[in-house]
Amino acid sequence: MEVIDLLIRLLSAPSITPDDAGLMAFIEEYLPEYEAIHLNEGGVKNLFLSRKFGEGEHLCFAGHVDVVPPGEGWHSDPFVPLLREGEIVARGAQDMKSGVAAFVEAMRRAERFSGTLSLLLTSDEEGEARYGTRIMLEELKRRGMLPDYAIVAEPTCEERFGDAIKIGRRGSINGVIEKRGRQGHAAYPEKALNPIHKVAQVLPQMAGVNLDEGDEYFAPSQFVITDIRAGMEVTNVTPGKLKMMFNVRNNTHTDLEDVEAFVHRYFSGMDYDLVLNQSARPFVTDPDTRVVRVLDEAIQEVCGSAPKHSTAGGTSDARFFAEYGVKVVEFGVRNDTIHAPDERVGIDEVEGLYRVFRRVIERF
């Protein structure tokens, strides 16, 4: 089965999070020379396949088989792959069954490798990720089987295939501020304590403000206000409390404690509560790391030009590998229709991705 045939098989499975739609069993059977570890919890399936070729280092390809719900607006059945003008249209075509097909086929055809070659798949990347890659890595740590390097095949390219890899990701800090006041009549403001007026005084110093200067890999961490609400939608009552929500996509120069200190600087003296949650931590992999260098070279050979090193975008399961000390990088097809109706991928991109991964395996 060639890589496009394999991709069509994967896309035909309605694997909406956390359902794997039988893909884990299929992939395990497709790679019979690899030893399997299954870890299923909370309705999520996780699969780790590994094969030891030699005594060298351990390289893991990683990804997810789950997809988001199709939604509305499709011009064809999202789980019946449609080949149209050099593209394949189906849910998961870019995010990220193209990447899974490419590395599974490359691993199937691997004849030699310097160390251990493996894959890690989950059906819980598009969901809460509570029972997915994170718990499988914890199990691998317990067994002394953590990889040295990992390539996550998320869609990373921007304008053309091969133009970008991700060597890191920003973190994500979510915050909720509840400012208490004293409700009152709008005609007697002196008898009330209006939290809107108090918060409005500090908003110019907070909204959209950069918390650091960034660096060569990361944009500055910015304080982004996502919601403010107060009152009862009437004109003659001032509210008794205000709720403000915000998000900081933080780089490695700003952490949760920095955000807490920033809020307190402007809310000091006010009656308020602050709740912070770090849903993802930032990381960056040194571009001189072996996995980055080998991947760069493979992309240049296949695509004719070197990719840029990016940290843009949201979060991915690469963050979990980084937390366990694994040197991780991401590379996949273009990212321009993920999660959208008529999600599609170029056939030439999938074939190119497969060739890149074959070269990585051969030269690692």
mmCIF file of C-alpha atoms in Angstrom, residues 3-356:
data_model
loop_
_atom_site.group_PDB
_atom_site.id
_atom_site.type_symbol
_atom_site.label_atom_id
_atom_site.label_comp_id
_atom_site.label_asym_id
_atom_site.label_seq_id
_atom_site.Cartn_x
_atom_site.Cartn_y
_atom_site.Cartn_z
ATOM 1 C CA VAL A 3 1.373 6.426 1.099
ATOM 2 C CA ILE A 4 -1.665 7.894 -0.717
ATOM 3 C CA ASP A 5 -3.563 4.614 -0.463
ATOM 4 C CA LEU A 6 -2.703 4.522 3.226
ATOM 5 C CA LEU A 7 -3.876 8.109 3.707
ATOM 6 C CA ILE A 8 -7.201 7.362 2.017
ATOM 7 C CA ARG A 9 -7.671 4.413 4.387
ATOM 8 C CA LEU A 10 -6.993 6.633 7.408
ATOM 9 C CA LEU A 11 -9.289 9.408 6.169
ATOM 10 C CA SER A 12 -12.137 6.947 5.653
ATOM 11 C CA ALA A 13 -12.289 6.274 9.396
ATOM 12 C CA PRO A 14 -14.639 8.697 11.252
ATOM 13 C CA SER A 15 -12.227 9.052 14.184
ATOM 14 C CA ILE A 16 -13.781 12.021 15.970
ATOM 15 C CA THR A 17 -12.152 12.618 19.372
ATOM 16 C CA PRO A 18 -11.745 10.374 21.341
ATOM 17 C CA ASP A 19 -12.822 7.575 18.981
ATOM 18 C CA ASP A 20 -9.957 6.030 17.022
ATOM 19 C CA ALA A 21 -12.452 4.241 14.712
ATOM 20 C CA GLY A 22 -10.240 1.147 14.663
ATOM 21 C CA LEU A 23 -7.141 2.939 13.372
ATOM 22 C CA MET A 24 -4.822 1.891 16.195
ATOM 23 C CA ALA A 25 -5.436 -1.798 15.484
ATOM 24 C CA PHE A 26 -5.055 -1.199 11.755
ATOM 25 C CA ILE A 27 -1.726 0.627 12.123
ATOM 26 C CA GLU A 28 -0.377 -1.993 14.533
ATOM 27 C CA GLU A 29 -1.210 -4.688 11.986
ATOM 28 C CA TYR A 30 0.305 -2.557 9.199
ATOM 29 C CA LEU A 31 3.653 -2.475 11.051
ATOM 30 C CA PRO A 32 4.026 -6.118 12.150
ATOM 31 C CA GLU A 33 7.783 -5.871 12.839
ATOM 32 C CA TYR A 34 7.261 -3.272 15.581
ATOM 33 C CA GLU A 35 6.477 -4.163 19.200
ATOM 34 C CA ALA A 36 3.354 -2.583 20.652
ATOM 35 C CA ILE A 37 2.451 -0.954 23.944
ATOM 36 C CA HIS A 38 -1.207 -0.029 24.423
ATOM 37 C CA LEU A 39 -2.415 2.425 27.046
ATOM 38 C CA ASN A 40 -6.137 3.085 27.077
ATOM 39 C CA GLU A 41 -7.802 5.301 29.655
ATOM 40 C CA GLY A 42 -10.829 7.568 29.858
ATOM 41 C CA GLY A 43 -12.148 6.355 26.514
ATOM 42 C CA VAL A 44 -8.864 7.321 24.833
ATOM 43 C CA LYS A 45 -6.614 4.906 22.946
ATOM 44 C CA ASN A 46 -2.842 5.336 22.801
ATOM 45 C CA LEU A 47 -0.395 3.234 20.814
ATOM 46 C CA PHE A 48 3.396 3.044 20.973
ATOM 47 C CA LEU A 49 5.219 0.913 18.398
ATOM 48 C CA SER A 50 8.985 0.465 18.501
ATOM 49 C CA ARG A 51 11.703 -1.469 16.728
ATOM 50 C CA LYS A 52 15.336 -1.683 17.765
ATOM 51 C CA PHE A 53 17.663 -1.708 14.762
ATOM 52 C CA GLY A 54 20.916 -0.943 16.585
ATOM 53 C CA GLU A 55 22.511 0.519 19.686
ATOM 54 C CA GLY A 56 22.169 4.171 18.664
ATOM 55 C CA GLU A 57 19.715 6.826 19.758
ATOM 56 C CA HIS A 58 15.939 6.606 19.807
ATOM 57 C CA LEU A 59 13.849 8.603 17.293
ATOM 58 C CA CYS A 60 10.075 8.729 17.687
ATOM 59 C CA PHE A 61 7.489 9.934 15.176
ATOM 60 C CA ALA A 62 4.349 11.184 16.870
ATOM 61 C CA GLY A 63 0.860 12.334 16.057
ATOM 62 C CA HIS A 64 -2.842 11.831 16.530
ATOM 63 C CA VAL A 65 -5.510 9.921 14.639
ATOM 64 C CA ASP A 66 -8.447 11.862 16.074
ATOM 65 C CA VAL A 67 -10.110 14.719 14.228
ATOM 66 C CA VAL A 68 -12.527 17.507 15.107
ATOM 67 C CA PRO A 69 -16.212 17.114 14.139
ATOM 68 C CA PRO A 70 -16.871 17.932 10.467
ATOM 69 C CA GLY A 71 -19.342 20.739 11.102
ATOM 70 C CA GLU A 72 -21.409 22.243 8.301
ATOM 71 C CA GLY A 73 -20.583 23.612 4.873
ATOM 72 C CA TRP A 74 -19.003 20.560 3.238
ATOM 73 C CA HIS A 75 -19.530 19.899 -0.473
ATOM 74 C CA SER A 76 -18.848 16.170 -0.067
ATOM 75 C CA ASP A 77 -18.971 13.535 2.655
ATOM 76 C CA PRO A 78 -16.119 14.454 5.050
ATOM 77 C CA PHE A 79 -15.312 10.779 5.659
ATOM 78 C CA VAL A 80 -15.423 9.675 2.035
ATOM 79 C CA PRO A 81 -12.117 11.044 0.661
ATOM 80 C CA LEU A 82 -12.610 12.944 -2.585
ATOM 81 C CA LEU A 83 -9.736 13.233 -5.076
ATOM 82 C CA ARG A 84 -10.050 16.517 -6.899
ATOM 83 C CA GLU A 85 -7.503 18.432 -8.984
ATOM 84 C CA GLY A 86 -4.454 16.966 -7.280
ATOM 85 C CA GLU A 87 -5.913 17.250 -3.773
ATOM 86 C CA ILE A 88 -7.671 14.971 -1.303
ATOM 87 C CA VAL A 89 -10.694 16.453 0.445
ATOM 88 C CA ALA A 90 -11.687 14.925 3.816
ATOM 89 C CA ARG A 91 -11.738 15.758 7.512
ATOM 90 C CA GLY A 92 -8.237 15.280 8.875
ATOM 91 C CA ALA A 93 -6.522 15.624 5.492
ATOM 92 C CA GLN A 94 -4.138 18.260 6.860
ATOM 93 C CA ASP A 95 -4.666 17.856 10.604
ATOM 94 C CA MET A 96 -3.089 15.390 10.740
ATOM 95 C CA LYS A 97 -3.675 12.109 8.968
ATOM 96 C CA SER A 98 -1.375 13.162 6.121
ATOM 97 C CA GLY A 99 1.476 13.306 8.633
ATOM 98 C CA VAL A 100 0.521 9.964 10.174
ATOM 99 C CA ALA A 101 0.344 8.287 6.770
ATOM 100 C CA ALA A 102 3.747 9.693 5.790
ATOM 101 C CA PHE A 103 5.664 8.488 8.839
ATOM 102 C CA VAL A 104 3.853 5.149 9.102
ATOM 103 C CA GLU A 105 4.709 4.349 5.477
ATOM 104 C CA ALA A 106 8.287 5.550 5.975
ATOM 105 C CA MET A 107 8.662 3.346 9.053
ATOM 106 C CA ARG A 108 7.185 0.359 7.241
ATOM 107 C CA ARG A 109 9.825 0.642 4.535
ATOM 108 C CA ALA A 110 12.738 1.288 6.901
ATOM 109 C CA GLU A 111 15.473 -1.277 6.272
ATOM 110 C CA ARG A 112 18.195 0.116 8.488
ATOM 111 C CA PHE A 113 18.497 2.587 11.313
ATOM 112 C CA SER A 114 21.224 3.430 13.789
ATOM 113 C CA GLY A 115 19.150 2.904 16.929
ATOM 114 C CA THR A 116 15.500 2.543 17.922
ATOM 115 C CA LEU A 117 12.675 3.774 15.696
ATOM 116 C CA SER A 118 9.204 4.272 17.116
ATOM 117 C CA LEU A 119 5.841 5.976 16.795
ATOM 118 C CA LEU A 120 3.436 7.316 19.384
ATOM 119 C CA LEU A 121 -0.220 7.829 18.451
ATOM 120 C CA THR A 122 -3.156 9.094 20.475
ATOM 121 C CA SER A 123 -6.870 9.639 19.909
ATOM 122 C CA ASP A 124 -7.041 12.590 22.332
ATOM 123 C CA GLU A 125 -5.089 15.482 20.806
ATOM 124 C CA GLU A 126 -8.063 17.509 19.605
ATOM 125 C CA GLY A 127 -9.790 17.109 22.972
ATOM 126 C CA GLU A 128 -8.555 17.819 26.474
ATOM 127 C CA ALA A 129 -5.380 15.750 25.937
ATOM 128 C CA ARG A 130 -5.743 14.502 29.505
ATOM 129 C CA TYR A 131 -5.406 10.802 28.678
ATOM 130 C CA GLY A 132 -3.333 11.013 25.523
ATOM 131 C CA THR A 133 0.340 11.575 24.750
ATOM 132 C CA ARG A 134 1.074 12.803 28.262
ATOM 133 C CA ILE A 135 0.189 9.532 29.999
ATOM 134 C CA MET A 136 1.914 7.420 27.351
ATOM 135 C CA LEU A 137 5.131 9.373 27.890
ATOM 136 C CA GLU A 138 4.789 8.832 31.627
ATOM 137 C CA GLU A 139 4.504 5.097 30.981
ATOM 138 C CA LEU A 140 7.545 5.160 28.706
ATOM 139 C CA LYS A 141 9.502 6.987 31.382
ATOM 140 C CA ARG A 142 8.511 4.331 33.901
ATOM 141 C CA ARG A 143 9.795 1.640 31.528
ATOM 142 C CA GLY A 144 12.990 3.538 30.679
ATOM 143 C CA MET A 145 11.895 3.849 27.041
ATOM 144 C CA LEU A 146 11.627 7.609 26.511
ATOM 145 C CA PRO A 147 12.933 8.642 23.069
ATOM 146 C CA ASP A 148 15.905 10.948 22.648
ATOM 147 C CA TYR A 149 14.255 12.817 19.777
ATOM 148 C CA ALA A 150 10.764 13.208 18.391
ATOM 149 C CA ILE A 151 9.208 14.510 15.181
ATOM 150 C CA VAL A 152 5.549 15.473 15.479
ATOM 151 C CA ALA A 153 3.965 15.537 12.015
ATOM 152 C CA GLU A 154 1.545 18.402 12.589
ATOM 153 C CA PRO A 155 0.912 20.676 9.569
ATOM 154 C CA THR A 156 3.582 23.385 9.833
ATOM 155 C CA CYS A 157 4.077 24.815 6.356
ATOM 156 C CA GLU A 158 2.692 28.215 5.430
ATOM 157 C CA GLU A 159 2.803 29.279 1.777
ATOM 158 C CA ARG A 160 4.342 26.168 0.233
ATOM 159 C CA PHE A 161 5.347 22.702 1.338
ATOM 160 C CA GLY A 162 8.727 22.670 3.044
ATOM 161 C CA ASP A 163 8.890 26.345 3.972
ATOM 162 C CA ALA A 164 8.648 25.986 7.773
ATOM 163 C CA ILE A 165 9.257 23.666 10.689
ATOM 164 C CA LYS A 166 8.435 24.381 14.302
ATOM 165 C CA ILE A 167 11.310 24.147 16.748
ATOM 166 C CA GLY A 168 9.208 25.354 19.660
ATOM 167 C CA ARG A 169 5.818 26.549 20.786
ATOM 168 C CA ARG A 170 4.522 29.309 22.976
ATOM 169 C CA GLY A 171 2.780 28.391 26.193
ATOM 170 C CA SER A 172 -0.730 29.425 27.133
ATOM 171 C CA ILE A 173 -1.784 31.040 30.410
ATOM 172 C CA ASN A 174 -5.484 31.644 31.032
ATOM 173 C CA GLY A 175 -6.687 34.065 33.667
ATOM 174 C CA VAL A 176 -9.937 35.197 35.284
ATOM 175 C CA ILE A 177 -10.185 38.348 37.421
ATOM 176 C CA GLU A 178 -13.289 39.012 39.505
ATOM 177 C CA LYS A 179 -13.403 42.583 40.781
ATOM 178 C CA ARG A 180 -15.929 43.204 43.542
ATOM 179 C CA GLY A 181 -17.698 46.509 44.035
ATOM 180 C CA ARG A 182 -20.980 47.671 45.557
ATOM 181 C CA GLN A 183 -24.158 47.693 43.500
ATOM 182 C CA GLY A 184 -26.159 50.894 43.450
ATOM 183 C CA HIS A 185 -28.467 53.311 41.636
ATOM 184 C CA ALA A 186 -26.927 55.078 38.648
ATOM 185 C CA ALA A 187 -28.367 58.368 39.931
ATOM 186 C CA TYR A 188 -26.387 58.079 43.175
ATOM 187 C CA PRO A 189 -22.882 56.989 42.143
ATOM 188 C CA GLU A 190 -21.424 58.275 45.394
ATOM 189 C CA LYS A 191 -23.350 55.575 47.291
ATOM 190 C CA ALA A 192 -22.023 52.748 45.113
ATOM 191 C CA LEU A 193 -18.628 51.359 44.212
ATOM 192 C CA ASN A 194 -18.654 50.787 40.468
ATOM 193 C CA PRO A 195 -16.114 48.072 39.480
ATOM 194 C CA ILE A 196 -16.344 49.105 35.820
ATOM 195 C CA HIS A 197 -14.990 52.564 36.596
ATOM 196 C CA LYS A 198 -12.167 51.129 38.685
ATOM 197 C CA VAL A 199 -11.101 48.591 36.063
ATOM 198 C CA ALA A 200 -11.417 51.134 33.246
ATOM 199 C CA GLN A 201 -8.703 53.202 34.918
ATOM 200 C CA VAL A 202 -6.104 50.436 34.564
ATOM 201 C CA LEU A 203 -7.116 48.918 31.217
ATOM 202 C CA PRO A 204 -4.929 51.282 29.129
ATOM 203 C CA GLN A 205 -1.873 49.997 31.007
ATOM 204 C CA MET A 206 -2.858 46.334 30.585
ATOM 205 C CA ALA A 207 -4.804 45.608 27.399
ATOM 206 C CA GLY A 208 -2.536 44.433 24.590
ATOM 207 C CA VAL A 209 0.620 45.190 26.556
ATOM 208 C CA ASN A 210 3.757 43.132 25.886
ATOM 209 C CA LEU A 211 5.087 41.492 29.035
ATOM 210 C CA ASP A 212 8.554 40.953 27.536
ATOM 211 C CA GLU A 213 10.475 41.796 24.382
ATOM 212 C CA GLY A 214 10.548 38.309 22.870
ATOM 213 C CA ASP A 215 13.681 37.013 21.140
ATOM 214 C CA GLU A 216 14.895 35.564 17.862
ATOM 215 C CA TYR A 217 12.512 32.622 18.171
ATOM 216 C CA PHE A 218 9.491 34.072 19.979
ATOM 217 C CA ALA A 219 7.242 37.090 19.629
ATOM 218 C CA PRO A 220 6.643 39.050 22.854
ATOM 219 C CA SER A 221 4.216 37.598 25.398
ATOM 220 C CA GLN A 222 1.129 39.785 25.172
ATOM 221 C CA PHE A 223 -1.667 40.344 27.711
ATOM 222 C CA VAL A 224 -4.785 39.714 25.611
ATOM 223 C CA ILE A 225 -8.177 40.459 27.174
ATOM 224 C CA THR A 226 -10.793 38.052 25.848
ATOM 225 C CA ASP A 227 -13.952 38.966 27.767
ATOM 226 C CA ILE A 228 -15.313 41.615 30.159
ATOM 227 C CA ARG A 229 -18.786 41.466 31.628
ATOM 228 C CA ALA A 230 -20.703 43.141 34.441
ATOM 229 C CA GLY A 231 -24.171 44.390 35.288
ATOM 230 C CA MET A 232 -27.690 43.303 34.388
ATOM 231 C CA GLU A 233 -28.060 45.007 31.001
ATOM 232 C CA VAL A 234 -30.047 47.892 32.444
ATOM 233 C CA THR A 235 -29.166 51.584 32.451
ATOM 234 C CA ASN A 236 -30.094 52.588 35.997
ATOM 235 C CA VAL A 237 -28.160 50.046 38.121
ATOM 236 C CA THR A 238 -24.406 49.991 38.558
ATOM 237 C CA PRO A 239 -22.965 46.484 38.978
ATOM 238 C CA GLY A 240 -21.691 44.859 42.127
ATOM 239 C CA LYS A 241 -18.933 42.912 40.414
ATOM 240 C CA LEU A 242 -17.003 42.640 37.161
ATOM 241 C CA LYS A 243 -15.453 39.572 35.552
ATOM 242 C CA MET A 244 -12.548 39.867 33.140
ATOM 243 C CA MET A 245 -10.930 36.972 31.273
ATOM 244 C CA PHE A 246 -7.585 37.042 29.508
ATOM 245 C CA ASN A 247 -4.979 34.881 27.803
ATOM 246 C CA VAL A 248 -1.200 35.180 27.521
ATOM 247 C CA ARG A 249 0.585 33.131 24.866
ATOM 248 C CA ASN A 250 3.838 33.187 26.761
ATOM 249 C CA ASN A 251 7.354 32.601 25.552
ATOM 250 C CA THR A 252 10.248 31.325 27.656
ATOM 251 C CA HIS A 253 10.854 34.797 29.172
ATOM 252 C CA THR A 254 7.458 35.111 30.928
ATOM 253 C CA ASP A 255 5.919 32.606 33.319
ATOM 254 C CA LEU A 256 2.792 32.333 35.443
ATOM 255 C CA GLU A 257 4.389 34.214 38.346
ATOM 256 C CA ASP A 258 5.225 37.113 36.035
ATOM 257 C CA VAL A 259 1.613 37.328 34.881
ATOM 258 C CA GLU A 260 0.393 37.257 38.478
ATOM 259 C CA ALA A 261 2.740 40.091 39.386
ATOM 260 C CA PHE A 262 1.610 42.110 36.351
ATOM 261 C CA VAL A 263 -2.055 41.865 37.353
ATOM 262 C CA HIS A 264 -1.344 42.714 40.977
ATOM 263 C CA ARG A 265 0.657 45.771 39.946
ATOM 264 C CA TYR A 266 -2.467 47.392 38.505
ATOM 265 C CA PHE A 267 -5.156 45.836 40.705
ATOM 266 C CA SER A 268 -3.289 46.454 43.951
ATOM 267 C CA GLY A 269 -5.598 48.000 46.511
ATOM 268 C CA MET A 270 -8.725 46.715 44.771
ATOM 269 C CA ASP A 271 -10.992 43.980 46.105
ATOM 270 C CA TYR A 272 -10.480 41.207 43.573
ATOM 271 C CA ASP A 273 -9.761 37.515 43.036
ATOM 272 C CA LEU A 274 -7.394 36.135 40.411
ATOM 273 C CA VAL A 275 -7.384 32.584 39.060
ATOM 274 C CA LEU A 276 -4.555 31.551 36.726
ATOM 275 C CA ASN A 277 -4.098 28.314 34.809
ATOM 276 C CA GLN A 278 -1.143 27.261 32.658
ATOM 277 C CA SER A 279 -2.610 24.952 30.015
ATOM 278 C CA ALA A 280 0.664 24.663 28.083
ATOM 279 C CA ARG A 281 4.285 25.527 28.789
ATOM 280 C CA PRO A 282 6.592 27.130 26.223
ATOM 281 C CA PHE A 283 9.623 25.322 24.855
ATOM 282 C CA VAL A 284 12.286 25.713 22.195
ATOM 283 C CA THR A 285 14.632 23.102 20.726
ATOM 284 C CA ASP A 286 18.150 24.244 19.860
ATOM 285 C CA PRO A 287 18.433 24.463 16.042
ATOM 286 C CA ASP A 288 21.818 22.756 16.299
ATOM 287 C CA THR A 289 20.178 19.663 17.801
ATOM 288 C CA ARG A 290 20.680 16.544 15.689
ATOM 289 C CA VAL A 291 17.001 16.048 14.860
ATOM 290 C CA VAL A 292 16.656 19.631 13.595
ATOM 291 C CA ARG A 293 19.808 19.423 11.490
ATOM 292 C CA VAL A 294 18.856 16.106 9.882
ATOM 293 C CA LEU A 295 15.307 17.268 9.198
ATOM 294 C CA ASP A 296 16.553 20.548 7.707
ATOM 295 C CA GLU A 297 18.854 18.656 5.350
ATOM 296 C CA ALA A 298 16.132 16.215 4.293
ATOM 297 C CA ILE A 299 13.690 19.040 3.540
ATOM 298 C CA GLN A 300 16.287 20.916 1.518
ATOM 299 C CA GLU A 301 17.019 17.809 -0.557
ATOM 300 C CA VAL A 302 13.334 17.142 -1.288
ATOM 301 C CA CYS A 303 12.074 20.724 -1.613
ATOM 302 C CA GLY A 304 15.146 22.538 -2.899
ATOM 303 C CA SER A 305 15.284 25.126 -0.115
ATOM 304 C CA ALA A 306 15.844 25.249 3.623
ATOM 305 C CA PRO A 307 12.841 25.761 5.922
ATOM 306 C CA LYS A 308 12.556 28.613 8.359
ATOM 307 C CA HIS A 309 12.443 27.807 12.063
ATOM 308 C CA SER A 310 9.147 28.911 13.597
ATOM 309 C CA THR A 311 7.432 28.919 16.989
ATOM 310 C CA ALA A 312 4.160 30.456 15.767
ATOM 311 C CA GLY A 313 0.698 29.055 16.310
ATOM 312 C CA GLY A 314 -1.112 27.451 19.199
ATOM 313 C CA THR A 315 -0.196 24.321 21.114
ATOM 314 C CA SER A 316 0.419 20.711 20.120
ATOM 315 C CA ASP A 317 1.434 17.452 21.751
ATOM 316 C CA ALA A 318 5.064 18.425 21.134
ATOM 317 C CA ARG A 319 4.852 20.305 24.432
ATOM 318 C CA PHE A 320 4.523 17.025 26.328
ATOM 319 C CA PHE A 321 7.687 15.611 24.756
ATOM 320 C CA ALA A 322 9.558 18.781 25.726
ATOM 321 C CA GLU A 323 8.368 18.456 29.339
ATOM 322 C CA TYR A 324 10.033 15.019 29.459
ATOM 323 C CA GLY A 325 13.312 16.341 28.095
ATOM 324 C CA VAL A 326 12.851 14.925 24.601
ATOM 325 C CA LYS A 327 14.327 17.077 21.808
ATOM 326 C CA VAL A 328 11.260 17.660 19.668
ATOM 327 C CA VAL A 329 10.511 19.340 16.354
ATOM 328 C CA GLU A 330 7.378 19.519 14.188
ATOM 329 C CA PHE A 331 7.044 19.172 10.439
ATOM 330 C CA GLY A 332 4.128 18.443 8.153
ATOM 331 C CA VAL A 333 2.101 19.656 5.198
ATOM 332 C CA ARG A 334 0.642 23.131 4.734
ATOM 333 C CA ASN A 335 -1.733 24.516 7.319
ATOM 334 C CA ASP A 336 -4.476 26.487 5.576
ATOM 335 C CA THR A 337 -7.702 24.444 5.778
ATOM 336 C CA ILE A 338 -7.444 22.654 9.141
ATOM 337 C CA HIS A 339 -10.726 22.404 11.080
ATOM 338 C CA ALA A 340 -12.531 24.062 8.136
ATOM 339 C CA PRO A 341 -15.189 22.685 5.764
ATOM 340 C CA ASP A 342 -13.667 20.930 2.736
ATOM 341 C CA GLU A 343 -10.347 20.403 4.519
ATOM 342 C CA ARG A 344 -7.872 19.246 1.878
ATOM 343 C CA VAL A 345 -4.247 18.382 1.221
ATOM 344 C CA GLY A 346 -2.155 18.261 -1.936
ATOM 345 C CA ILE A 347 -1.181 14.774 -3.055
ATOM 346 C CA ASP A 348 2.278 16.081 -3.950
ATOM 347 C CA GLU A 349 2.689 17.404 -0.405
ATOM 348 C CA VAL A 350 1.897 14.032 1.165
ATOM 349 C CA GLU A 351 4.310 12.278 -1.169
ATOM 350 C CA GLY A 352 6.936 14.926 -0.406
ATOM 351 C CA LEU A 353 6.448 14.499 3.335
ATOM 352 C CA TYR A 354 6.889 10.755 2.979
ATOM 353 C CA ARG A 355 10.153 11.280 1.057
ATOM 354 C CA VAL A 356 11.420 13.676 3.731
#
